[in-house]
Amino acid sequence: MLRHLPILLILVTPGYCMFRPQSPKQQCVDPKAYFSVDENQSRQSYNEENDEFFHVEENLEVSQNQLIQRDMVQESNGNCEEGWKNFKRPSGKWCMKIFYEDSITQSTAEQRCQAQGATLSGLQNQLESLYVTYTVSTHIYPSTGSIWVGLKRQTSCEKVGLTRNCTWATSFLWTDNSATGTHGLGWACNQPDNARNRSQNCATLTASYTGSVLGSQTALLDDVSCDFDYVKMDRKDRDIKAYICGKKPKA
């Protein structure tokens, strides 16, 4: 029986949270998300995302023409390594790759990225956010879950919720030294609220074939504890399923 992959169609309303004024009391409208299944995409698209952590090819022989062809393909991908996707940012080219692993902490995800010569990636804009969300949603379908991204709460905002000084735009900073600005800060409504004893210093992106998961909207950010155990807290539908690594391309 063919495995049907969901097509993510997100219609953004004018009241979309990430574009709301920088006021902690500002109300926002939930974005409406519609999902459909396309049989033609079964067994297609995103096969390249089925990555192994360790993949070794022995006795691989390639001709000079193959090497030249590979170099041309790599150059068209911004000189990113095979399996990594190139994104153009104001700070320069950036290579991103999604890795899949359940129930890991933010620090473990960061260690995994560093083993790849990378770091947890931030999100420059909503194009990157939707790419990551769609890719993960199709990979884990019909499951749902969360994705670690490179975003940490500022020290000055660690013990407070949304305030005049700690807003949706200023409470968190990108940690990858590449993402800039606030266009990638697509927070779910009323987030980041720093609930649960004021210890939500990390952030995840929600991935799902539905509009929301346990109250967290698909394709939007939510602040969470860096070692939050979704399964233990009976929130397994939002358990960590993946993390996104990023690094600069080869020179």
CSV table of C-alpha atoms in Angstrom, one decimal:
chain,number,residue,atom,x,y,z
A,1,MET,CA,0.0,0.0,0.0
A,2,LEU,CA,1.4,3.3,-1.0
A,3,ARG,CA,2.5,5.7,1.7
A,4,HIS,CA,0.7,9.0,1.2
A,5,LEU,CA,2.7,12.1,2.0
A,6,PRO,CA,0.9,15.3,3.1
A,7,ILE,CA,1.1,18.5,1.2
A,8,LEU,CA,1.5,21.4,3.5
A,9,LEU,CA,-0.6,24.4,2.4
A,10,ILE,CA,-0.4,27.3,4.9
A,11,LEU,CA,-2.6,30.4,4.4
A,12,VAL,CA,-1.4,33.3,6.4
A,13,THR,CA,-4.0,35.7,7.8
A,14,PRO,CA,-3.4,39.4,8.2
A,15,GLY,CA,-3.2,39.0,11.9
A,16,TYR,CA,-0.4,36.4,11.7
A,17,CYS,CA,1.5,36.4,15.0
A,18,MET,CA,5.0,37.0,13.7
A,19,PHE,CA,4.0,40.3,12.2
A,20,ARG,CA,2.2,41.7,15.2
A,21,PRO,CA,3.5,44.9,16.9
A,22,GLN,CA,6.1,44.5,19.6
A,23,SER,CA,3.7,44.7,22.5
A,24,PRO,CA,3.4,41.9,25.1
A,25,LYS,CA,-0.4,42.5,25.3
A,26,GLN,CA,-1.1,42.5,21.5
A,27,GLN,CA,-3.6,39.8,20.6
A,28,CYS,CA,-3.0,37.8,17.4
A,29,VAL,CA,-5.0,35.5,15.1
A,30,ASP,CA,-4.2,31.9,14.6
A,31,PRO,CA,-3.0,31.1,11.1
A,32,LYS,CA,-5.2,28.6,9.3
A,33,ALA,CA,-3.5,25.6,8.0
A,34,TYR,CA,-4.9,23.2,5.4
A,35,PHE,CA,-3.4,19.8,4.5
A,36,SER,CA,-4.2,17.5,1.7
A,37,VAL,CA,-2.7,14.2,0.4
A,38,ASP,CA,-1.3,13.8,-3.1
A,39,GLU,CA,-1.0,10.3,-4.3
A,40,ASN,CA,1.4,11.3,-7.1
A,41,GLN,CA,3.9,12.3,-4.4
A,42,SER,CA,4.0,8.8,-2.9
A,43,ARG,CA,7.4,7.4,-2.9
A,44,GLN,CA,8.7,10.7,-4.4
A,45,SER,CA,10.3,13.9,-3.1
A,46,TYR,CA,12.4,13.9,0.0
A,47,ASN,CA,14.0,10.5,-0.5
A,48,GLU,CA,17.2,12.5,-0.1
A,49,GLU,CA,16.2,13.3,3.4
A,50,ASN,CA,16.4,9.7,4.6
A,51,ASP,CA,19.9,10.4,5.9
A,52,GLU,CA,22.0,8.1,8.0
A,53,PHE,CA,24.3,9.5,10.7
A,54,PHE,CA,27.1,7.4,9.5
A,55,HIS,CA,27.3,6.5,5.8
A,56,VAL,CA,30.5,5.0,4.4
A,57,GLU,CA,31.0,4.0,0.8
A,58,GLU,CA,34.0,1.7,0.3
A,59,ASN,CA,36.0,1.2,-2.8
A,60,LEU,CA,34.2,4.0,-4.6
A,61,GLU,CA,35.8,4.8,-8.0
A,62,VAL,CA,34.7,7.7,-10.0
A,63,SER,CA,36.0,8.9,-13.4
A,64,GLN,CA,37.3,12.4,-14.0
A,65,ASN,CA,34.1,13.3,-15.8
A,66,GLN,CA,32.0,12.2,-12.8
A,67,LEU,CA,34.1,14.4,-10.6
A,68,ILE,CA,33.7,17.4,-12.8
A,69,GLN,CA,29.9,16.8,-13.0
A,70,ARG,CA,29.7,16.5,-9.2
A,71,ASP,CA,31.7,19.7,-8.8
A,72,MET,CA,29.3,21.5,-11.1
A,73,VAL,CA,26.3,20.2,-9.1
A,74,GLN,CA,27.9,21.2,-5.9
A,75,GLU,CA,28.6,24.7,-7.2
A,76,SER,CA,25.0,25.1,-8.2
A,77,ASN,CA,24.1,24.2,-4.6
A,78,GLY,CA,26.3,27.0,-3.2
A,79,ASN,CA,29.2,24.6,-2.7
A,80,CYS,CA,27.3,22.9,0.1
A,81,GLU,CA,28.3,19.3,0.7
A,82,GLU,CA,26.1,16.5,-0.8
A,83,GLY,CA,22.9,16.2,1.2
A,84,TRP,CA,23.0,19.8,2.4
A,85,LYS,CA,20.7,22.5,1.0
A,86,ASN,CA,22.0,25.9,0.2
A,87,PHE,CA,20.2,29.0,1.4
A,88,LYS,CA,21.2,32.6,0.5
A,89,ARG,CA,21.1,34.9,3.5
A,90,PRO,CA,22.1,38.6,4.0
A,91,SER,CA,25.1,37.2,5.9
A,92,GLY,CA,26.1,35.0,3.0
A,93,LYS,CA,25.5,31.4,1.8
A,94,TRP,CA,24.4,28.9,4.4
A,95,CYS,CA,24.1,25.1,4.1
A,96,MET,CA,21.4,23.3,6.1
A,97,LYS,CA,20.6,19.6,6.6
A,98,ILE,CA,17.9,17.9,8.7
A,99,PHE,CA,18.7,15.0,10.9
A,100,TYR,CA,16.2,12.7,12.5
A,101,GLU,CA,16.4,11.4,16.1
A,102,ASP,CA,13.7,11.0,18.7
A,103,SER,CA,13.5,12.5,22.2
A,104,ILE,CA,16.9,14.2,22.4
A,105,THR,CA,17.8,17.3,24.3
A,106,GLN,CA,18.8,20.6,22.8
A,107,SER,CA,22.4,20.1,24.0
A,108,THR,CA,22.6,16.6,22.4
A,109,ALA,CA,21.3,18.0,19.1
A,110,GLU,CA,24.0,20.7,19.2
A,111,GLN,CA,26.6,18.0,19.8
A,112,ARG,CA,25.3,16.0,16.9
A,113,CYS,CA,25.6,19.1,14.7
A,114,GLN,CA,29.1,19.9,15.9
A,115,ALA,CA,30.1,16.3,14.9
A,116,GLN,CA,29.1,17.3,11.4
A,117,GLY,CA,31.2,20.5,11.5
A,118,ALA,CA,28.1,22.5,12.0
A,119,THR,CA,25.8,24.0,14.6
A,120,LEU,CA,22.1,24.1,15.3
A,121,SER,CA,20.7,26.3,12.5
A,122,GLY,CA,18.6,29.4,13.0
A,123,LEU,CA,15.9,30.4,10.5
A,124,GLN,CA,16.5,33.5,8.4
A,125,ASN,CA,12.9,33.8,7.1
A,126,GLN,CA,9.7,31.9,6.7
A,127,LEU,CA,10.9,30.3,3.5
A,128,GLU,CA,13.5,28.4,5.5
A,129,SER,CA,10.9,27.7,8.2
A,130,LEU,CA,8.4,26.2,5.8
A,131,TYR,CA,11.1,24.2,4.0
A,132,VAL,CA,12.1,22.6,7.3
A,133,THR,CA,8.6,22.1,8.5
A,134,TYR,CA,7.4,20.5,5.2
A,135,THR,CA,10.4,18.2,4.9
A,136,VAL,CA,10.1,16.9,8.4
A,137,SER,CA,6.3,16.6,8.3
A,138,THR,CA,6.5,14.4,5.2
A,139,HIS,CA,9.3,12.3,6.6
A,140,ILE,CA,7.6,11.5,10.0
A,141,TYR,CA,4.0,11.3,8.6
A,142,PRO,CA,1.6,10.3,10.0
A,143,SER,CA,3.4,11.1,13.3
A,144,THR,CA,3.8,14.7,14.5
A,145,GLY,CA,6.5,16.3,16.6
A,146,SER,CA,9.0,19.1,17.2
A,147,ILE,CA,12.3,20.2,15.7
A,148,TRP,CA,15.3,21.8,17.5
A,149,VAL,CA,16.5,25.0,16.0
A,150,GLY,CA,19.4,27.3,16.9
A,151,LEU,CA,17.6,29.8,19.1
A,152,LYS,CA,18.3,30.6,22.8
A,153,ARG,CA,16.7,33.0,25.3
A,154,GLN,CA,18.8,36.1,26.2
A,155,THR,CA,20.1,36.1,29.7
A,156,SER,CA,18.3,39.3,30.5
A,157,CYS,CA,15.0,37.6,29.7
A,158,GLU,CA,15.5,34.2,31.3
A,159,LYS,CA,13.3,34.8,34.4
A,160,VAL,CA,10.4,36.7,32.8
A,161,GLY,CA,7.6,36.2,30.4
A,162,LEU,CA,6.6,38.7,27.7
A,163,THR,CA,7.3,42.2,28.9
A,164,ARG,CA,8.0,45.6,27.4
A,165,ASN,CA,11.7,44.8,27.3
A,166,CYS,CA,11.4,41.1,26.5
A,167,THR,CA,9.1,40.8,23.5
A,168,TRP,CA,8.6,38.2,20.8
A,169,ALA,CA,11.3,40.0,18.9
A,170,THR,CA,13.9,40.5,21.6
A,171,SER,CA,13.6,37.6,24.1
A,172,PHE,CA,15.6,35.2,21.9
A,173,LEU,CA,18.8,35.3,19.8
A,174,TRP,CA,19.9,33.1,16.9
A,175,THR,CA,22.9,31.0,17.9
A,176,ASP,CA,24.3,30.0,14.5
A,177,ASN,CA,26.1,33.4,13.8
A,178,SER,CA,24.4,33.4,10.4
A,179,ALA,CA,20.7,34.1,10.7
A,180,THR,CA,19.9,37.8,11.3
A,181,GLY,CA,16.8,39.9,12.1
A,182,THR,CA,13.4,38.8,13.1
A,183,HIS,CA,11.8,37.6,9.8
A,184,GLY,CA,12.5,34.0,10.9
A,185,LEU,CA,10.9,34.5,14.3
A,186,GLY,CA,7.5,33.0,13.5
A,187,TRP,CA,6.2,32.4,17.0
A,188,ALA,CA,2.9,30.7,17.9
A,189,CYS,CA,0.4,33.0,19.4
A,190,ASN,CA,1.3,34.4,22.8
A,191,GLN,CA,4.8,32.9,22.6
A,192,PRO,CA,7.5,33.0,23.8
A,193,ASP,CA,5.7,33.0,27.2
A,194,ASN,CA,8.5,31.4,29.3
A,195,ALA,CA,6.0,29.2,31.2
A,196,ARG,CA,6.9,26.2,33.3
A,197,ASN,CA,8.8,27.9,36.1
A,198,ARG,CA,10.5,30.5,33.8
A,199,SER,CA,12.8,27.9,32.4
A,200,GLN,CA,11.9,27.8,28.7
A,201,ASN,CA,15.3,29.0,27.3
A,202,CYS,CA,15.3,27.0,24.0
A,203,ALA,CA,12.9,26.8,21.1
A,204,THR,CA,11.4,24.2,18.7
A,205,LEU,CA,9.5,24.3,15.4
A,206,THR,CA,6.3,22.3,15.3
A,207,ALA,CA,5.9,19.7,12.4
A,208,SER,CA,2.6,18.2,11.6
A,209,TYR,CA,0.1,17.3,8.9
A,210,THR,CA,-2.6,19.1,10.9
A,211,GLY,CA,-3.0,22.7,11.8
A,212,SER,CA,-1.7,22.3,15.4
A,213,VAL,CA,-0.4,19.8,17.8
A,214,LEU,CA,-1.4,20.0,21.5
A,215,GLY,CA,-2.1,23.7,21.1
A,216,SER,CA,1.1,24.5,19.3
A,217,GLN,CA,0.6,25.7,15.7
A,218,THR,CA,2.3,23.9,12.8
A,219,ALA,CA,5.3,25.6,11.2
A,220,LEU,CA,5.6,28.1,14.2
A,221,LEU,CA,8.0,28.4,17.0
A,222,ASP,CA,7.4,27.6,20.7
A,223,ASP,CA,9.8,28.2,23.6
A,224,VAL,CA,10.5,25.1,25.7
A,225,SER,CA,13.0,23.9,28.3
A,226,CYS,CA,16.2,22.8,26.7
A,227,ASP,CA,15.8,19.3,28.2
A,228,PHE,CA,12.0,19.1,28.3
A,229,ASP,CA,10.8,15.5,28.3
A,230,TYR,CA,7.7,15.4,26.1
A,231,VAL,CA,7.0,11.7,26.7
A,232,LYS,CA,7.3,11.9,30.4
A,233,MET,CA,5.0,14.9,30.5
A,234,ASP,CA,2.4,13.0,28.4
A,235,ARG,CA,2.9,15.2,25.3
A,236,LYS,CA,4.5,12.6,23.0
A,237,ASP,CA,2.7,14.0,19.9
A,238,ARG,CA,5.1,17.0,20.3
A,239,ASP,CA,8.2,14.9,21.1
A,240,ILE,CA,11.4,15.8,19.4
A,241,LYS,CA,11.7,14.1,16.0
A,242,ALA,CA,14.5,16.1,14.3
A,243,TYR,CA,17.0,18.9,14.4
A,244,ILE,CA,18.4,21.2,11.8
A,245,CYS,CA,22.1,21.7,11.4
A,246,GLY,CA,23.8,24.5,9.5
A,247,LYS,CA,27.2,25.6,8.4
A,248,LYS,CA,29.0,27.7,5.9
A,249,PRO,CA,29.8,26.1,2.5
A,250,LYS,CA,33.2,25.0,1.5
A,251,ALA,CA,35.5,27.7,0.2
